[in-house]
XYZ file of C-alpha atoms in Angstrom:
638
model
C 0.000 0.000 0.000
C 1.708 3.376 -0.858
C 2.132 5.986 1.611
C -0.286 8.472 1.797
C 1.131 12.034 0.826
C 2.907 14.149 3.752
C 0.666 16.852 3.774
C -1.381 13.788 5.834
C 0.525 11.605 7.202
C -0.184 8.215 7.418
C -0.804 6.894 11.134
C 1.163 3.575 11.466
C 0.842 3.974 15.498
C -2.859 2.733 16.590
C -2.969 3.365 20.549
C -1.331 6.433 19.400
C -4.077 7.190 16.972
C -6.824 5.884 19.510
C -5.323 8.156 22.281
C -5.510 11.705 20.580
C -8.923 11.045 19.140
C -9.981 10.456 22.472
C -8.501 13.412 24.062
C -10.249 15.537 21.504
C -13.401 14.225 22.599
C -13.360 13.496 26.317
C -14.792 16.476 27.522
C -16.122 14.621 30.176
C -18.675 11.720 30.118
C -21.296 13.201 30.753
C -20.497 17.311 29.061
C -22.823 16.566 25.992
C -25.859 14.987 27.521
C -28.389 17.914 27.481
C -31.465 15.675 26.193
C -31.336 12.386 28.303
C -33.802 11.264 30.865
C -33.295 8.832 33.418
C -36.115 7.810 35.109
C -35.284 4.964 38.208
C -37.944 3.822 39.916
C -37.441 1.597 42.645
C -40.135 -0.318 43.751
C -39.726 -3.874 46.051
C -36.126 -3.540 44.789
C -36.993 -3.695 40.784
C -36.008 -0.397 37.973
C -39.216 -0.486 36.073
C -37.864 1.988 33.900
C -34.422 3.444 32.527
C -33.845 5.674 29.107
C -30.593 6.185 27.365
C -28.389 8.761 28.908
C -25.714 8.643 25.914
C -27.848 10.603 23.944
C -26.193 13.914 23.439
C -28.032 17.598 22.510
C -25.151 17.969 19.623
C -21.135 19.452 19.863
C -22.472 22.938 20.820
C -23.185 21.625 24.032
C -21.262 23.654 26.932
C -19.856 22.300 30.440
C -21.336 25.482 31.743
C -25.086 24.702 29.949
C -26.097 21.894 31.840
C -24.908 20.052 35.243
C -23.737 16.249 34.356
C -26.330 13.336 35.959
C -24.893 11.141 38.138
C -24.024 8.078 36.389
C -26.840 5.432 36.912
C -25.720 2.930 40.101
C -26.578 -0.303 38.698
C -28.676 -2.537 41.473
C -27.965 -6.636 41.281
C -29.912 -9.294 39.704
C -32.596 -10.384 42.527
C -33.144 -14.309 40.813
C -35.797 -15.764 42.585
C -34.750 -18.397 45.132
C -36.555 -21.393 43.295
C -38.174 -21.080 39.987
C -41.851 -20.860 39.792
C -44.331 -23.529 39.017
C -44.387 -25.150 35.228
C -45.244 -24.585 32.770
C -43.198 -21.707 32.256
C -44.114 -18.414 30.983
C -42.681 -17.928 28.167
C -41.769 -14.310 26.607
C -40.755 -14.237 22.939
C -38.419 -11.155 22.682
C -38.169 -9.870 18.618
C -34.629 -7.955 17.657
C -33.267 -6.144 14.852
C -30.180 -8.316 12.935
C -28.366 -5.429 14.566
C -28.940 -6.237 18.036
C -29.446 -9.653 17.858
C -26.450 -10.980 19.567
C -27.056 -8.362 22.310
C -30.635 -9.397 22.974
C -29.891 -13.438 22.510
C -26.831 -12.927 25.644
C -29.327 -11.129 27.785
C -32.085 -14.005 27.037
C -29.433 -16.622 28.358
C -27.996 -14.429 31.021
C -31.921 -13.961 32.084
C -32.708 -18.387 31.771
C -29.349 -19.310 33.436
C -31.162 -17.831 36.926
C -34.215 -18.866 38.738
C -37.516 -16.893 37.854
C -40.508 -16.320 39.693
C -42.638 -14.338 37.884
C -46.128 -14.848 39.671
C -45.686 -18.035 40.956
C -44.521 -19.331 37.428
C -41.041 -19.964 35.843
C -40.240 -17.759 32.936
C -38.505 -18.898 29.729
C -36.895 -16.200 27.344
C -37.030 -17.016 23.152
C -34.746 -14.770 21.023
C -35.767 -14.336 17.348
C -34.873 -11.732 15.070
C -35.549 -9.976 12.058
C -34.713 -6.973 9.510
C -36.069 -3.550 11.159
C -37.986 -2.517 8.380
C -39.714 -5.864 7.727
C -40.259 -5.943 11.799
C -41.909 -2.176 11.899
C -44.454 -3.363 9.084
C -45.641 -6.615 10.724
C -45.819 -4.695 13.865
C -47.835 -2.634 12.700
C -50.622 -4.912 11.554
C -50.327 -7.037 14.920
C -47.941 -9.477 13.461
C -51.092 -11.236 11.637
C -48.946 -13.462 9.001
C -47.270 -15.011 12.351
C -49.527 -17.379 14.382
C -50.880 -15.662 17.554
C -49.022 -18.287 20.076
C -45.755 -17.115 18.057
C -45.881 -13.383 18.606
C -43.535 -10.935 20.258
C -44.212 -10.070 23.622
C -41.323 -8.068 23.585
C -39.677 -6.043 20.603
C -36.292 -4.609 20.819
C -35.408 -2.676 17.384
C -32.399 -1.109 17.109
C -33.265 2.467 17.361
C -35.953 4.071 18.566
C -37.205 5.249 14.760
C -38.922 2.626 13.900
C -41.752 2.450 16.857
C -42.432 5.617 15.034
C -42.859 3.974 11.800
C -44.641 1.262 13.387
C -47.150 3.852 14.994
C -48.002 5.563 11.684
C -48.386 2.307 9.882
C -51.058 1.226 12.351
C -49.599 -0.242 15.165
C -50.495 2.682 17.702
C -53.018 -0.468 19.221
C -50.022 -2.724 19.256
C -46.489 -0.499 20.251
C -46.533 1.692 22.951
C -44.486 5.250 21.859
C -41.699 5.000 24.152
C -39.468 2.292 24.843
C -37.072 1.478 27.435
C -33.258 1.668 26.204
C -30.971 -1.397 27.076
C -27.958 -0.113 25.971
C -26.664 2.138 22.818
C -24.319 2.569 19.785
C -23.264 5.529 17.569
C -23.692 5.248 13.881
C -20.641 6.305 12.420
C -19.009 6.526 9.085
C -16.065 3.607 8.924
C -13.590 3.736 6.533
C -10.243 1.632 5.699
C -7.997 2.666 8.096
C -5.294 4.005 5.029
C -8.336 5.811 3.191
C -9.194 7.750 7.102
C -5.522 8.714 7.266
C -5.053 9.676 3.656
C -7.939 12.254 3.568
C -7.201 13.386 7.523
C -10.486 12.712 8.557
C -9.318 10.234 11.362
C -6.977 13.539 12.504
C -9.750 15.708 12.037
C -13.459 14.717 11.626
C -15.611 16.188 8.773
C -18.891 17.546 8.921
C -21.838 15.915 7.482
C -21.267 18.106 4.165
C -18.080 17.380 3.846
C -18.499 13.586 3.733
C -21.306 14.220 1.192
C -19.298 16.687 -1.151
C -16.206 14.792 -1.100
C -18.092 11.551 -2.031
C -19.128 13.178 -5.026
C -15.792 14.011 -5.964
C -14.570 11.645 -8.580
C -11.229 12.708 -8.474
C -11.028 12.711 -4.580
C -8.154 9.870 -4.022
C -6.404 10.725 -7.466
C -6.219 14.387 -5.949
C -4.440 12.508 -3.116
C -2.025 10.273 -5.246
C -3.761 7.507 -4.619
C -5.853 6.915 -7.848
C -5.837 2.847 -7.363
C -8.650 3.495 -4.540
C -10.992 4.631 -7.893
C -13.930 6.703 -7.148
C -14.615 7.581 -3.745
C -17.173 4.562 -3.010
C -20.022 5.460 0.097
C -22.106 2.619 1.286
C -25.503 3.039 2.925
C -28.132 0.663 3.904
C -31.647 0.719 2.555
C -33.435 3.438 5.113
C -36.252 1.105 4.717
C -34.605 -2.081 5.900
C -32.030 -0.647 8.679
C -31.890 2.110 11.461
C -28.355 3.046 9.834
C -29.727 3.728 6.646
C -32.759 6.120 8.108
C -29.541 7.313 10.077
C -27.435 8.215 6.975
C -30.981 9.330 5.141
C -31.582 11.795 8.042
C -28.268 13.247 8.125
C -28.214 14.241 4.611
C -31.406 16.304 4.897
C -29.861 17.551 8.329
C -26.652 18.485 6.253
C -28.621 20.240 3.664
C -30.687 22.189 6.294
C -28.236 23.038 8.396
C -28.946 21.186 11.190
C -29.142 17.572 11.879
C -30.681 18.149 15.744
C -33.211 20.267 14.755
C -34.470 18.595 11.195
C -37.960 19.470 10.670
C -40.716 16.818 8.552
C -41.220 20.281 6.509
C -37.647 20.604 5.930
C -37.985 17.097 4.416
C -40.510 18.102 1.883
C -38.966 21.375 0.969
C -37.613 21.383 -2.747
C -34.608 23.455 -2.555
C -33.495 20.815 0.215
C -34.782 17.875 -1.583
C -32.668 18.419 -4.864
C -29.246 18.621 -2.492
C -30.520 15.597 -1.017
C -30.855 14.266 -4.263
C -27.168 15.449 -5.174
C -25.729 13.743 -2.050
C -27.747 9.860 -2.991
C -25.634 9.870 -6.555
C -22.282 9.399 -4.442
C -24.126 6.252 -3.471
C -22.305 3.252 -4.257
C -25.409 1.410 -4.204
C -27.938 0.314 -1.127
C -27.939 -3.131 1.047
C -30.363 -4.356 3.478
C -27.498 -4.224 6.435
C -24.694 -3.021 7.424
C -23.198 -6.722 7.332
C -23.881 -7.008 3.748
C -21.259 -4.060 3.133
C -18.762 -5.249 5.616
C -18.722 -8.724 4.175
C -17.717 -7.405 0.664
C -15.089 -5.276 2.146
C -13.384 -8.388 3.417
C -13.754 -10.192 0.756
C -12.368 -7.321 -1.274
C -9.379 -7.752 0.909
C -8.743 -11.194 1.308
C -8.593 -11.626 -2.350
C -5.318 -9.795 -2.551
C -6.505 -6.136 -2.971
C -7.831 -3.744 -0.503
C -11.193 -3.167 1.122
C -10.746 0.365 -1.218
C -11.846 -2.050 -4.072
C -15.250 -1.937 -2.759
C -15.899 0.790 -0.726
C -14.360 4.041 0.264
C -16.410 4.538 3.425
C -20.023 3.144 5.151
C -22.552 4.063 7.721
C -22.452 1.589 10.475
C -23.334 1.308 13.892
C -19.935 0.690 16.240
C -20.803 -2.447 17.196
C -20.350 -3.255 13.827
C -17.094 -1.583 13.282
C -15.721 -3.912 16.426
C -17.349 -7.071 15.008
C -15.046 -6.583 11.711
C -11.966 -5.121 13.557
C -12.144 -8.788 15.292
C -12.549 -10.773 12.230
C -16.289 -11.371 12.440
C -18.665 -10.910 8.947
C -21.927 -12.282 7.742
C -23.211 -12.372 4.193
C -26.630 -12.400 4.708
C -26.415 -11.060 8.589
C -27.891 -14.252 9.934
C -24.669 -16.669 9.870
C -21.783 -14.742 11.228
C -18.213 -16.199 9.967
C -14.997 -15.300 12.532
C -11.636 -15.360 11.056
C -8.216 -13.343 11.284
C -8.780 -10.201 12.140
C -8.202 -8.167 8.947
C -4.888 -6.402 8.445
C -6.621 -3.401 7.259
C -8.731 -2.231 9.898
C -12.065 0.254 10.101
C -11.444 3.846 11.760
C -14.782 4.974 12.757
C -15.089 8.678 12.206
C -17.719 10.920 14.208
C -18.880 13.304 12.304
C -18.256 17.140 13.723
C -22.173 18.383 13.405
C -23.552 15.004 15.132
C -24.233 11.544 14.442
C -27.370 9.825 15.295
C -27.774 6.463 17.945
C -29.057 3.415 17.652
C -30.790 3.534 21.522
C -32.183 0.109 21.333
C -35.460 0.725 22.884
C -37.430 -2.208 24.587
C -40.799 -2.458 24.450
C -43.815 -5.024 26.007
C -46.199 -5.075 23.048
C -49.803 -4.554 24.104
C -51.822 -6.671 21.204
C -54.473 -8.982 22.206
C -52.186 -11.864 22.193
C -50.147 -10.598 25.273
C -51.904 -11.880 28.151
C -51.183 -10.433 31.766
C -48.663 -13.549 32.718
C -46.511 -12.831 29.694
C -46.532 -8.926 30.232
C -45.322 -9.327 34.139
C -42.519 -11.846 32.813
C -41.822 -9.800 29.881
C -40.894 -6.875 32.780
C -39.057 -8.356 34.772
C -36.863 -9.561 31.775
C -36.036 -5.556 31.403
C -35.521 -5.764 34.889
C -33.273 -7.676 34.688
C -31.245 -6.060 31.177
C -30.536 -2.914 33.449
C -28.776 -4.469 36.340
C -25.485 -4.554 36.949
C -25.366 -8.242 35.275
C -27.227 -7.469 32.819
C -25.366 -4.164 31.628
C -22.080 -6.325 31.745
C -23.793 -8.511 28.918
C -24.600 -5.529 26.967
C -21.183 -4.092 26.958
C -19.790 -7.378 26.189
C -21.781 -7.825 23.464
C -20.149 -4.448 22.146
C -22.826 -1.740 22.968
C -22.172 1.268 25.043
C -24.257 0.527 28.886
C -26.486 3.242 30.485
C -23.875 5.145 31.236
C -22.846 5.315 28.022
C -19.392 3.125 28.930
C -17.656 0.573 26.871
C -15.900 -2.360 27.413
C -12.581 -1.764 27.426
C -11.269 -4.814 25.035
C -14.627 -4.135 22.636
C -12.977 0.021 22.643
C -9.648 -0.967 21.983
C -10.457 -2.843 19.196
C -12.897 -1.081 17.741
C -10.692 1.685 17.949
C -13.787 3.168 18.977
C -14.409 6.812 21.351
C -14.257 5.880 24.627
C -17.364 8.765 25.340
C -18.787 10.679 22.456
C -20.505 14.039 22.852
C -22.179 14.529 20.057
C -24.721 11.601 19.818
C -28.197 13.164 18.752
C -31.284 10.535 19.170
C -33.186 10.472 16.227
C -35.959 12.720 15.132
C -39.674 12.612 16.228
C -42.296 10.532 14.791
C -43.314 12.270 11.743
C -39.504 13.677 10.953
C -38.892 9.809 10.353
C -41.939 8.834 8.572
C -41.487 11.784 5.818
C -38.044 11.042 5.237
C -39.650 7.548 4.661
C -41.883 8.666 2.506
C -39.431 11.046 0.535
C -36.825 8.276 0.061
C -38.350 6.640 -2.917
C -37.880 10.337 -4.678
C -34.655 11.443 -3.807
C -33.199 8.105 -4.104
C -30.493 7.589 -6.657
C -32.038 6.316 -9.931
C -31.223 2.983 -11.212
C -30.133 1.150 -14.607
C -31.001 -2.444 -14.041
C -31.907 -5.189 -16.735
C -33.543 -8.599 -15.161
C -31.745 -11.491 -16.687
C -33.472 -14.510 -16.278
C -32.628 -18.209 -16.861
C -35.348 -20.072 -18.777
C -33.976 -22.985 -19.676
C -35.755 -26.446 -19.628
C -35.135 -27.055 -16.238
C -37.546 -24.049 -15.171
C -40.535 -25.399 -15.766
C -40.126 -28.302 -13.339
C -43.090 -27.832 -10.294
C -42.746 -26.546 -7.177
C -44.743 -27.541 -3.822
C -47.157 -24.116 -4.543
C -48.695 -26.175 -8.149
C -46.595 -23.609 -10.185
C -43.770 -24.097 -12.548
C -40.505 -22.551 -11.035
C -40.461 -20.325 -14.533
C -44.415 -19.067 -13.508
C -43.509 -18.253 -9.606
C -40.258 -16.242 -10.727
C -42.104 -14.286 -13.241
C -44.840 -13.482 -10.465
C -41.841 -12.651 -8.104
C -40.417 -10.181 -10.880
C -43.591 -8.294 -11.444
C -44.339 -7.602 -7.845
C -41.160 -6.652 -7.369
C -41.317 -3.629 -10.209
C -43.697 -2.073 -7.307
C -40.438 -0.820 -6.138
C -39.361 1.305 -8.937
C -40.565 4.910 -9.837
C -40.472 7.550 -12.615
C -37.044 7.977 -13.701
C -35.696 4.109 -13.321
C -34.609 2.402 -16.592
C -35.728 -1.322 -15.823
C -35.614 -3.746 -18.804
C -35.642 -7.299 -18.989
C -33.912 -10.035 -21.036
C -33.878 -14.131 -20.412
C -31.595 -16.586 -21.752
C -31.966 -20.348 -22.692
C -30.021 -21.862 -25.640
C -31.695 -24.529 -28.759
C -30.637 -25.639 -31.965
C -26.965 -23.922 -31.565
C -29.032 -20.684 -31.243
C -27.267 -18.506 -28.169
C -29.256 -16.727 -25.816
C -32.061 -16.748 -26.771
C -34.819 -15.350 -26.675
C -32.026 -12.490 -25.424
C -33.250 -8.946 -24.786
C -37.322 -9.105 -24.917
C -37.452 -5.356 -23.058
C -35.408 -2.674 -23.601
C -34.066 -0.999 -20.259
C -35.736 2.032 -20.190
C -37.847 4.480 -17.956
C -40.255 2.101 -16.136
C -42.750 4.529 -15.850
C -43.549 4.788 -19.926
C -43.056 0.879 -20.720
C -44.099 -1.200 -17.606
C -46.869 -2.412 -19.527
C -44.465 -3.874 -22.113
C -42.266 -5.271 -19.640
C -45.318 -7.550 -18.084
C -46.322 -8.612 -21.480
C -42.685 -9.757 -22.512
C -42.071 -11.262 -18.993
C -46.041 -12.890 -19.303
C -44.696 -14.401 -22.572
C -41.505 -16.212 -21.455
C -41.518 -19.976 -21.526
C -38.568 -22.305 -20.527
C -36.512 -24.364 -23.711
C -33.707 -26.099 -23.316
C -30.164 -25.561 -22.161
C -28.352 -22.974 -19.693
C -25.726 -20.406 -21.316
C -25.509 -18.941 -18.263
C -21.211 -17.360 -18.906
C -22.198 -16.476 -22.201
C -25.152 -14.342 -20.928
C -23.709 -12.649 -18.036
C -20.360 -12.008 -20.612
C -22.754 -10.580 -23.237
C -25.230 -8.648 -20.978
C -22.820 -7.385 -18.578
C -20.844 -5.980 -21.791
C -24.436 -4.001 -22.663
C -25.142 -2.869 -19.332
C -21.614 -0.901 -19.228
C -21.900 0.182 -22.868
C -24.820 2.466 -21.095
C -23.459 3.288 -18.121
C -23.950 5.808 -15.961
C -22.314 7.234 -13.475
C -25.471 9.088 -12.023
C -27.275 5.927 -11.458
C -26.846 2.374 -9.937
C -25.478 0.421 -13.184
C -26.857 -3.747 -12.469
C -28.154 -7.079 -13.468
C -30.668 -9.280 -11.751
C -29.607 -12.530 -12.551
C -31.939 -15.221 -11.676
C -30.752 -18.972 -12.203
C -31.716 -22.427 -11.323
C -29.157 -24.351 -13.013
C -25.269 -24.256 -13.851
C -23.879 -23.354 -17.426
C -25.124 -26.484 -20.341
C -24.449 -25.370 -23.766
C -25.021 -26.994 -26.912
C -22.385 -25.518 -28.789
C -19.010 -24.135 -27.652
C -19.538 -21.021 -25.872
C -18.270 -18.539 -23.225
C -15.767 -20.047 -20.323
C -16.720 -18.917 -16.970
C -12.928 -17.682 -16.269
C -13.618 -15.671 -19.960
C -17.069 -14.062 -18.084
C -15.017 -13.665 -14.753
C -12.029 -11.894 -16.735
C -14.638 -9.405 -18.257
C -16.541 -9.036 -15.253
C -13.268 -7.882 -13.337
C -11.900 -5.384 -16.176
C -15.615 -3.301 -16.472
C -15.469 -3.147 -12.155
C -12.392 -1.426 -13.037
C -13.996 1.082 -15.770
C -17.415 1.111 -16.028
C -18.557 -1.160 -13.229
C -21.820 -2.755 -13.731
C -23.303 -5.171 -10.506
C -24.610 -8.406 -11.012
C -26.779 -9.565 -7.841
C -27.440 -12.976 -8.555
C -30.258 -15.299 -6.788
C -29.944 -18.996 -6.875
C -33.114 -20.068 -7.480
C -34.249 -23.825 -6.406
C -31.589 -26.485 -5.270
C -29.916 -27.240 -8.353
C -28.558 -23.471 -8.440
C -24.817 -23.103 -8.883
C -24.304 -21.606 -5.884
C -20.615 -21.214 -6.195
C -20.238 -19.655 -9.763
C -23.579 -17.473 -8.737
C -21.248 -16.218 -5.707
C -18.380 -15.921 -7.923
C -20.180 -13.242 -10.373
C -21.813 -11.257 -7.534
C -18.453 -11.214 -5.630
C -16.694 -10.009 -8.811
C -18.649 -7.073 -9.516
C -19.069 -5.972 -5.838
C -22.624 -6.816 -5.439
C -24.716 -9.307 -3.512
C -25.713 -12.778 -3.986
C -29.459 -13.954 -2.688
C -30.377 -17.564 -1.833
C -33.632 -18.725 -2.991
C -33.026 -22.456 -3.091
C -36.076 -22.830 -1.504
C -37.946 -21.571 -4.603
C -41.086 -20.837 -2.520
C -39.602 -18.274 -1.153
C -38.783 -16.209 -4.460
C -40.685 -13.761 -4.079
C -39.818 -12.278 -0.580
C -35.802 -13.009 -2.134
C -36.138 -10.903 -4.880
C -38.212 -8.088 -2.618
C -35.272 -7.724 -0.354
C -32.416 -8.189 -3.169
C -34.236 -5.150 -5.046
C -34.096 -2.956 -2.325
C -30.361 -2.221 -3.038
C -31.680 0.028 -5.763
């Protein structure tokens, strides 16, 4: 890796790196915490209620404007002597991907005592699921989930999305506040060479800068360092994931001026809107978490080049920052993988103007299906999260306690602050739920073609009665509900007979959705499989096409949807030939190729191979009944 130039030195010296950027924030734990409230009530020895106090009112905060709290005294866990009578209560807790590991520690920390809740035992159940997806089923009362199955308890990641459960309906279902467990900043992480080439782990930008400099093609050329390419930002879908509604909301704080004081009419102002607009085209392109992003990064690195290959910087929470720093990733943020921890680490940078904070608010759901039993266990389980045992598993698990402390071996190598004073929570109700509503306008425009496999093989049955071809062409269409006005979509499928390649090729020309949906859904009605699987020489050709159009404005990709591995006829395209081309356009005029493995005779590896070449994701759908939700999520990156 070349040396950055002088002007900014490169910082070989870690602790020394981790020292000064703590002494330029340690004004004192407690300096910048103007907004937090920390009700204790202590009643027969339980807290029935604690709130955040990391939660800061923004870097113009004064020593001399408000006195610090004392920090919170954390009582002990009071386990029952015996456990109550079976059968147990049982209290199913819901988390965000985020926060899962958190929430699953504090459920076994909780079982591994006694409970008497009542005169009955109480059993804990972790489950999890993306925030987004969460916030809409709580806001119907979790209907599609049978009724002995519900969440008693749901613990998103930040606080946002009660709010967006609220507006969607839930307001019979989620109470409005919630009861913090524990926190984490959301940050912008970068390769530790990129932070020290562009000073920003010396001196942290504002919220404009990191905007205006990731629209700067020529940002690392300008800094001699033009084999980092374009400057590359990642952000989560602020649909799916409280760090995309974080990186969302501080754009439209940047381009109002304020992030701690952003305004729902700020949100739909147009003169705002269009810089808004300007900041999504630096947009690499948008995942459904934070461990999509950080999983590419690796593999970026372990394959001999740098994490630079794929991304410049991303907004993450710092939990995630430690969990890569450590060697820990996840491809689809369910199975985590720990290896080596990489040799080129993540600096998390906190923006100057304020960053938002994932506050991890608890709730006991109040839906018909929550009897009285279940809501009494269900509070004694947050009991139990803000003792002193349970506050240890939350810092553990690499989230900042009550107090807003770290653990020190989860700070070191996170190289994260050891107190921040600029933490804002996030906006009121109906601040989040226009920026919601706003995203699908200001988002960055796509230029995607569908490519989908129809040979023989896809008209084999499934268990719904349909032919695999029929449910993937029903997946496709709902999924078009996701584009707008202004997104070239086009479609093209690919089978080979009688020595004739790809065909039936193009059948839809990518274009503006909006003026030729209706010929889309009458070329994709009138696709039938044939016979063999050319599936190199159609990601070769197509790819070739996509980048012959490409834009820099706009997410350049391919949806490629297969169920078998490459059968030709005739002599075609090699899959190192595709793989060769694939790597030379990520180099000029990248184009990304999600792929989804559709049923179980997928090629799963080559699939991965041409997603992991062109720095996008691949989707498992090898349970073909489940193509539809697949391709829902997978299209949310646009």
């Amino acid at each position: 890796m070349p040396d950055a130039p002088s002007s900014v030195p490169y910082r070989r010296d870690r602790s020394r790196l981790r020292e000064e950027r703590r002494r330029r924030r340690r004004r004192g734990m407690w300096m910048g915490i103007a907004a937090a409230v920390i009700a204790v009530l202590v009643i027969g020895g339980a807290i029935t209620a604690m709130v955040v106090a990391n939660q800061g009112s923004g870097p113009a905060a004064a020593p001399s404007e408000a006195a610090e709290p004392e920090p919170i005294v954390f009582p002990d866990d009071e386990p029952a002597a015996e456990p109550g009578a079976e059968p147990c209560t049982t209290v199913s807790v819901l988390s965000s991907f985020e926060n899962a590991e958190m929430v699953e520690r504090l459920a076994e920390g909780y079982n591994a005592e006694p409970r008497d809740v009542d005169g009955s035992c109480v059993t804990v159940v972790a489950a999890k699921d993306k925030s987004g997806i969460a916030a809409e089923e709580a806001a119907v009362g979790f209907t599609e989930t049978p009724e002995d199955e519900r969440p008693v308890v749901w613990i998103p990641d930040a606080r946002s999305w009660l709010g967006v459960a609220r507006e969607g309906g839930g307001g019979a279902n989620v109470p409005a506040e919630g009861t913090s467990i524990g926190s984490s900043d959301i940050v912008l992480a970068m390769p530790e060479p990129l932070a020290a080439a562009i000073g920003w782990d010396e001196e942290p930008p504002t919220w404009t800068d990191v905007f205006e400099t990731a629209d700067d093609a020529a940002v690392w050329t300008d800094l001699d360092h033009p084999e980092w390419g374009e400057f590359k930002l990642g952000k989560t879908s602020p649909v799916i994931a409280s760090s995309g509604e974080a990186a969302m909301l501080a754009s439209y704080g940047a381009a109002a001026g304020s992030l701690a004081d952003l305004t729902a009419a700020e949100i739909t102002d147009d003169e705002i809107s269009d810089e808004v607009k300007q900041h999504e085209l630096a947009t690499s392109h948008y995942m459904a978490t934070p461990e999509h992003f950080l999983w590419h990064a690796r593999q970026s690195a372990d394959a001999g080049g740098s994490a630079a290959d794929f991304l410049s910087a991303v907004i993450v929470d710092e939990k995630s920052v430690w969990d890569y720093n450590r060697g820990i990733t996840s491809r689809d943020g369910v199975t985590r993988i720990e290896t080596d921890p990489p040799a080129e680490q993540l600096v998390p940078i906190y923006p100057s103007d304020g960053y938002y904070v994932a506050d991890n608010p608890a709730v006991v759901l109040t839906g018909s299906w929550v009897d009285d039993a279940e809501a009494a266990a269900a509070e004694d389980f947050l009991r139990f999260a803000g003792t002193k045992e349970g506050q240890a598993i939350v810092r553990e698990a690499g989230y900042r306690d009550l107090n807003g402390e770290l653990d020190a071996e989860v700070e070191e190598v996170g190289a994260l602050a050891e107190s921040t004073d600029a933490g804002l929570p996030f906006p009121e109700q109906q601040v989040v739920v226009a920026m919601h509503e706003a995203f699908p306008e200001v988002r960055k425009r796509a230029n995607v073609l569908f490519l989908l496999d129809v040979s023989g093989s896809m008209g084999d049955p499934i268990e719904t009665g349909e032919s695999k071809l029929e449910a993937a062409k029903q997946a496709v269409e709902l999924s078009l509900d996701h584009f707008s006005a202004g997104d070239n979509v086009g479609l093209a499928a690919f089978s080979e007979v009688d020595a004739q390649a790809l065909a039936p090729g193009e059948v839809s020309a990518v274009a503006d959705i909006a003026d030729t949906r209706d010929r889309f859904e009458s070329a994709l009605g009138g696709l039938k499989p044939i016979e063999w699987t050319p599936l190199y020489e159609a990601v070769d050709t197509f790819a070739k096409q996509q980048a012959e159009d490409y834009d820099r404005d706009r997410i350049n990709a391919i949806v490629l949807l297969s169920d078998g591995r490459n059968e030709t006829e005739a002599p075609s395209t090699s899959s190192q030939q595709m793989l060769d081309t694939l790597e030379e356009l990520h180099h000029s005029t990248p184009v990304l190729v999600f792929t989804l493995a559709y049923g179980a005779d997928a090629d799963v590896d080559t699939l991965r191979a041409i997603s992991g070449a062109t720095g996008a994701h691949y989707y498992d759908a090898t349970d073909p009944t489940e193509v539809d939700e697949v391709l829902g999520e997978l299209v949310t990156s646009f």
